[in-house]
mmCIF file of C-alpha atoms and ligand atoms in Angstrom:
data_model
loop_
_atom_site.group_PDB
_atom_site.id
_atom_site.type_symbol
_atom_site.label_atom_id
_atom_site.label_comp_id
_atom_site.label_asym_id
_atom_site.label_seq_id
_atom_site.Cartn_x
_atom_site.Cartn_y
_atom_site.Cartn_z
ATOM 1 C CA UNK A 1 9.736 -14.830 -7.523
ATOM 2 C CA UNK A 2 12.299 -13.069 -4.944
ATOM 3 C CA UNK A 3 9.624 -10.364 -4.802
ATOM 4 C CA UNK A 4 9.628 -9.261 -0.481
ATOM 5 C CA UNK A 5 5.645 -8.378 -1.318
ATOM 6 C CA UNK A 6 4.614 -11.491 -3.023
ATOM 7 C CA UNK A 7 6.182 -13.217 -0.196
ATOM 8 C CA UNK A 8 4.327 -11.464 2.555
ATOM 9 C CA UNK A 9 1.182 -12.134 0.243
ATOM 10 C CA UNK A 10 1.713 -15.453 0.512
ATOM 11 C CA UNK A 11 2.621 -15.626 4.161
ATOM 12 C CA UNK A 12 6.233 -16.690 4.155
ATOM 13 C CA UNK A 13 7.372 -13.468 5.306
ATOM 14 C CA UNK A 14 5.061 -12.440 8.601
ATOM 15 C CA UNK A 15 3.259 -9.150 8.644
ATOM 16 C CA UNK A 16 0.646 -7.318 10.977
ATOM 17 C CA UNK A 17 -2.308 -7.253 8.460
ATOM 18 C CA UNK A 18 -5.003 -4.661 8.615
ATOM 19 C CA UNK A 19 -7.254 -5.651 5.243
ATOM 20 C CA UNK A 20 -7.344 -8.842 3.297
ATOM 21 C CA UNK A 21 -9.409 -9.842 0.552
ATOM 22 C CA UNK A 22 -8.983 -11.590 -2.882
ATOM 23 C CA UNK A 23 -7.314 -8.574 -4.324
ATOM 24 C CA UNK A 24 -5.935 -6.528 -2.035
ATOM 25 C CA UNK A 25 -3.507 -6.809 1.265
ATOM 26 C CA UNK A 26 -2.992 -3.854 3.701
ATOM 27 C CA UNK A 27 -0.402 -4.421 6.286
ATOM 28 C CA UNK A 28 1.650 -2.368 8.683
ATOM 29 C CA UNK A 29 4.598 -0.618 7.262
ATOM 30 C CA UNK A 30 7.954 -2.447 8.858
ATOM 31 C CA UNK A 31 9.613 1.433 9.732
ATOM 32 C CA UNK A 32 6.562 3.403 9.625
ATOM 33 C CA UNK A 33 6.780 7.412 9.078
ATOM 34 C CA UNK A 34 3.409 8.294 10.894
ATOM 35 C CA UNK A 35 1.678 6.844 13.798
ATOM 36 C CA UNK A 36 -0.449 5.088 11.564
ATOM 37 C CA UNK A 37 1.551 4.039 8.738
ATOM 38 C CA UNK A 38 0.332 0.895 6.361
ATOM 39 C CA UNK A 39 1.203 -0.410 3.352
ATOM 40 C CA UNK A 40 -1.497 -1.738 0.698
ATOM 41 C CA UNK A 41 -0.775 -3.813 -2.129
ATOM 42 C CA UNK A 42 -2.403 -5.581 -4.861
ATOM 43 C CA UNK A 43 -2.233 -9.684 -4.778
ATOM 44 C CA UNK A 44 -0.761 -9.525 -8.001
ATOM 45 C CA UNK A 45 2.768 -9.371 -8.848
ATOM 46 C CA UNK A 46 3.119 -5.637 -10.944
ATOM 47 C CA UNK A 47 5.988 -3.764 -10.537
ATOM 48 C CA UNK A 48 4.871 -0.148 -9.970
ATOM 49 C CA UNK A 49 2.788 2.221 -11.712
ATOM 50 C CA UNK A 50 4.254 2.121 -14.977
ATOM 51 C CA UNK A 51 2.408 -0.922 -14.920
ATOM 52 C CA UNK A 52 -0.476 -0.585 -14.624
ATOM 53 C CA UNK A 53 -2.727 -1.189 -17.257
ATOM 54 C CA UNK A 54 -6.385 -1.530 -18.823
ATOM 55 C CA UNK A 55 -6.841 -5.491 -17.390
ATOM 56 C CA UNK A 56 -5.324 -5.067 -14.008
ATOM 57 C CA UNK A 57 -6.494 -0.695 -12.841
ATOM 58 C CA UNK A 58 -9.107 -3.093 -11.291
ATOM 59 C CA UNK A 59 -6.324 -3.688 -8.628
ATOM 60 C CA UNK A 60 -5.819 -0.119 -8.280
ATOM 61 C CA UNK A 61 -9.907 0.629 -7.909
ATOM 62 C CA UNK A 62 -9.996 -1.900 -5.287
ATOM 63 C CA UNK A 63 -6.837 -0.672 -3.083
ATOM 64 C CA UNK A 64 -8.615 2.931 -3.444
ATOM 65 C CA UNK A 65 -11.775 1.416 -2.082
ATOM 66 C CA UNK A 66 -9.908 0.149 0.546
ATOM 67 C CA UNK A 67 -8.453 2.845 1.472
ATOM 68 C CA UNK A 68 -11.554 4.728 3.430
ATOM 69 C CA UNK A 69 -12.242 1.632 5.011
ATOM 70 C CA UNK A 70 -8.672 1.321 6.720
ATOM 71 C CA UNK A 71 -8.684 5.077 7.443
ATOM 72 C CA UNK A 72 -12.437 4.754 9.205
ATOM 73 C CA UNK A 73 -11.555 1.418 10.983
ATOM 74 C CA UNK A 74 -8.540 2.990 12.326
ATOM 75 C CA UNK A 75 -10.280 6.064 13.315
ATOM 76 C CA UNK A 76 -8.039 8.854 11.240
ATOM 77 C CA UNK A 77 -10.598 9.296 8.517
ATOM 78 C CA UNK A 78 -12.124 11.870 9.818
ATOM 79 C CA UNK A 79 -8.879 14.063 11.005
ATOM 80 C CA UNK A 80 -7.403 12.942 6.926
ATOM 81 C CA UNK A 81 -4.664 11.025 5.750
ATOM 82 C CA UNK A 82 -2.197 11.410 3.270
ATOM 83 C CA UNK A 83 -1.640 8.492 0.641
ATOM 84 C CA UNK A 84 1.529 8.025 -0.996
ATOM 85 C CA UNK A 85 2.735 5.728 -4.204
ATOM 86 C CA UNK A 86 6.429 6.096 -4.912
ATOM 87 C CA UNK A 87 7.500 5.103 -8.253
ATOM 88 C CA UNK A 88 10.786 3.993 -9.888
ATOM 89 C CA UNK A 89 14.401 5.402 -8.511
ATOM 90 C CA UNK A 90 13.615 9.075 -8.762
ATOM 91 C CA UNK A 91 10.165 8.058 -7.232
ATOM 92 C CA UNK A 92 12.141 6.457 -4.052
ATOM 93 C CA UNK A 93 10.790 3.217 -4.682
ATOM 94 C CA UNK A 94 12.616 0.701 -2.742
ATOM 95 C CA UNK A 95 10.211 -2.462 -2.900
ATOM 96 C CA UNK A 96 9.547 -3.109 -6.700
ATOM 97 C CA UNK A 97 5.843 -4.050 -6.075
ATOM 98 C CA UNK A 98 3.267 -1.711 -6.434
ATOM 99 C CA UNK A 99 2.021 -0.291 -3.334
ATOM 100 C CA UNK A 100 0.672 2.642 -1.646
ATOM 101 C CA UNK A 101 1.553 4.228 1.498
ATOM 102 C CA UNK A 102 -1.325 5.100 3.950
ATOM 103 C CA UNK A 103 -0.117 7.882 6.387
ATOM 104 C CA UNK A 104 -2.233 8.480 9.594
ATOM 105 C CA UNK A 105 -2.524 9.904 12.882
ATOM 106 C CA UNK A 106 -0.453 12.962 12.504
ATOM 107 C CA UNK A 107 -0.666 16.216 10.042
ATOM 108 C CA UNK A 108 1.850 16.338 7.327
ATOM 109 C CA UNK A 109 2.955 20.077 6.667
ATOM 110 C CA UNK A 110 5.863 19.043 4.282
ATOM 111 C CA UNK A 111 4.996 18.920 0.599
HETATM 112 P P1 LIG B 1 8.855 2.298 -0.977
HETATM 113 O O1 LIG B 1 10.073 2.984 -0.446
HETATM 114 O O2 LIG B 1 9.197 1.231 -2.001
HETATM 115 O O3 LIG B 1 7.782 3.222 -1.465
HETATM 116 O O4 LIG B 1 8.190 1.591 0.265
HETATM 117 C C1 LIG B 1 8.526 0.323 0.711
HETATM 118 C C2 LIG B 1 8.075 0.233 2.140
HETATM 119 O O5 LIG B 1 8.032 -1.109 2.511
HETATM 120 C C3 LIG B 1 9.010 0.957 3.126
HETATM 121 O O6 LIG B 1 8.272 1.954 3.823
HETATM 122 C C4 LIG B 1 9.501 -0.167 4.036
HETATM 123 O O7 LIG B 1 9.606 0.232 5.383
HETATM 124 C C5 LIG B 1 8.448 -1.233 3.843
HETATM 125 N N1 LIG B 1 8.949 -2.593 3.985
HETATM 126 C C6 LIG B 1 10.056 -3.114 3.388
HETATM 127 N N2 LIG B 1 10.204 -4.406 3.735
HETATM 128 C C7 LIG B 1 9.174 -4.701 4.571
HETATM 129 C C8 LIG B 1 8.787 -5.904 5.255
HETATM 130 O O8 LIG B 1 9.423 -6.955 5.172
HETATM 131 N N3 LIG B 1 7.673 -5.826 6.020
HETATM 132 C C9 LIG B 1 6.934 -4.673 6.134
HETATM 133 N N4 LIG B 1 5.855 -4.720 6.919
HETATM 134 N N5 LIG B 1 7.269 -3.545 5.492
HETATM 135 C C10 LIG B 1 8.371 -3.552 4.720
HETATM 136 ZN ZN1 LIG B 2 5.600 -8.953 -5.941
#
């Protein structure tokens, strides 16, 4: 599958990861937007939220468990974060695997 994700999943592209386990991969966004800027996605191929459905949201429950974890380990937890999921063309998806965006380490006033 020619799916830029899936490959970093699967190690043939190289990526900084911050969280791996059987479901879930967090790894640092390639042009990050915030000093702490990271990119979590599940291990399995869906395309984005329109996806998602009743036998895989269990890939969704475990990124948002996840995501206080990364936030803690990384020490922003505490100051907040903002967590983004951008879906379809209007959405500004560019990578058509679901992810979501984990924004740290400065305050967002926009939006
Ligand atoms: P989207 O715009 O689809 O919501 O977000 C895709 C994100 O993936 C962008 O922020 C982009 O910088 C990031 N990205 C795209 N290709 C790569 C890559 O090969 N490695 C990493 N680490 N991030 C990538
Ligand atoms: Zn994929």
């Amino acid at each position: 599958m020619d799916c830029i994700f899936c490959k970093i999943i699967a190690g043939e592209i190289p990526s900084t990861k911050v969280y791996e386990d059987d479901m879930v991969l967090a790894f640092r966004d390639i042009n990050p937007a915030a000093p702490e800027h990271i990119v979590i996605v599940p291990k399995n191929h869906m395309e984005s939220a329109n996806d998602i459905t009743e036998e895989n949201i269990k890939y969704v429950t475990a990124i948002w468990q996840v995501i206080p974890k990364i936030a803690k380990e990384l020490g922003f937890a505490e100051n907040g974060y903002r967590v983004i999921n951008n879906c379809g063309e209007d959405g500004g998806q560019t990578v058509p695997h679901l992810h979501f965006h984990l924004l740290g380490g400065r305050k967002f006033t926009d939006f």
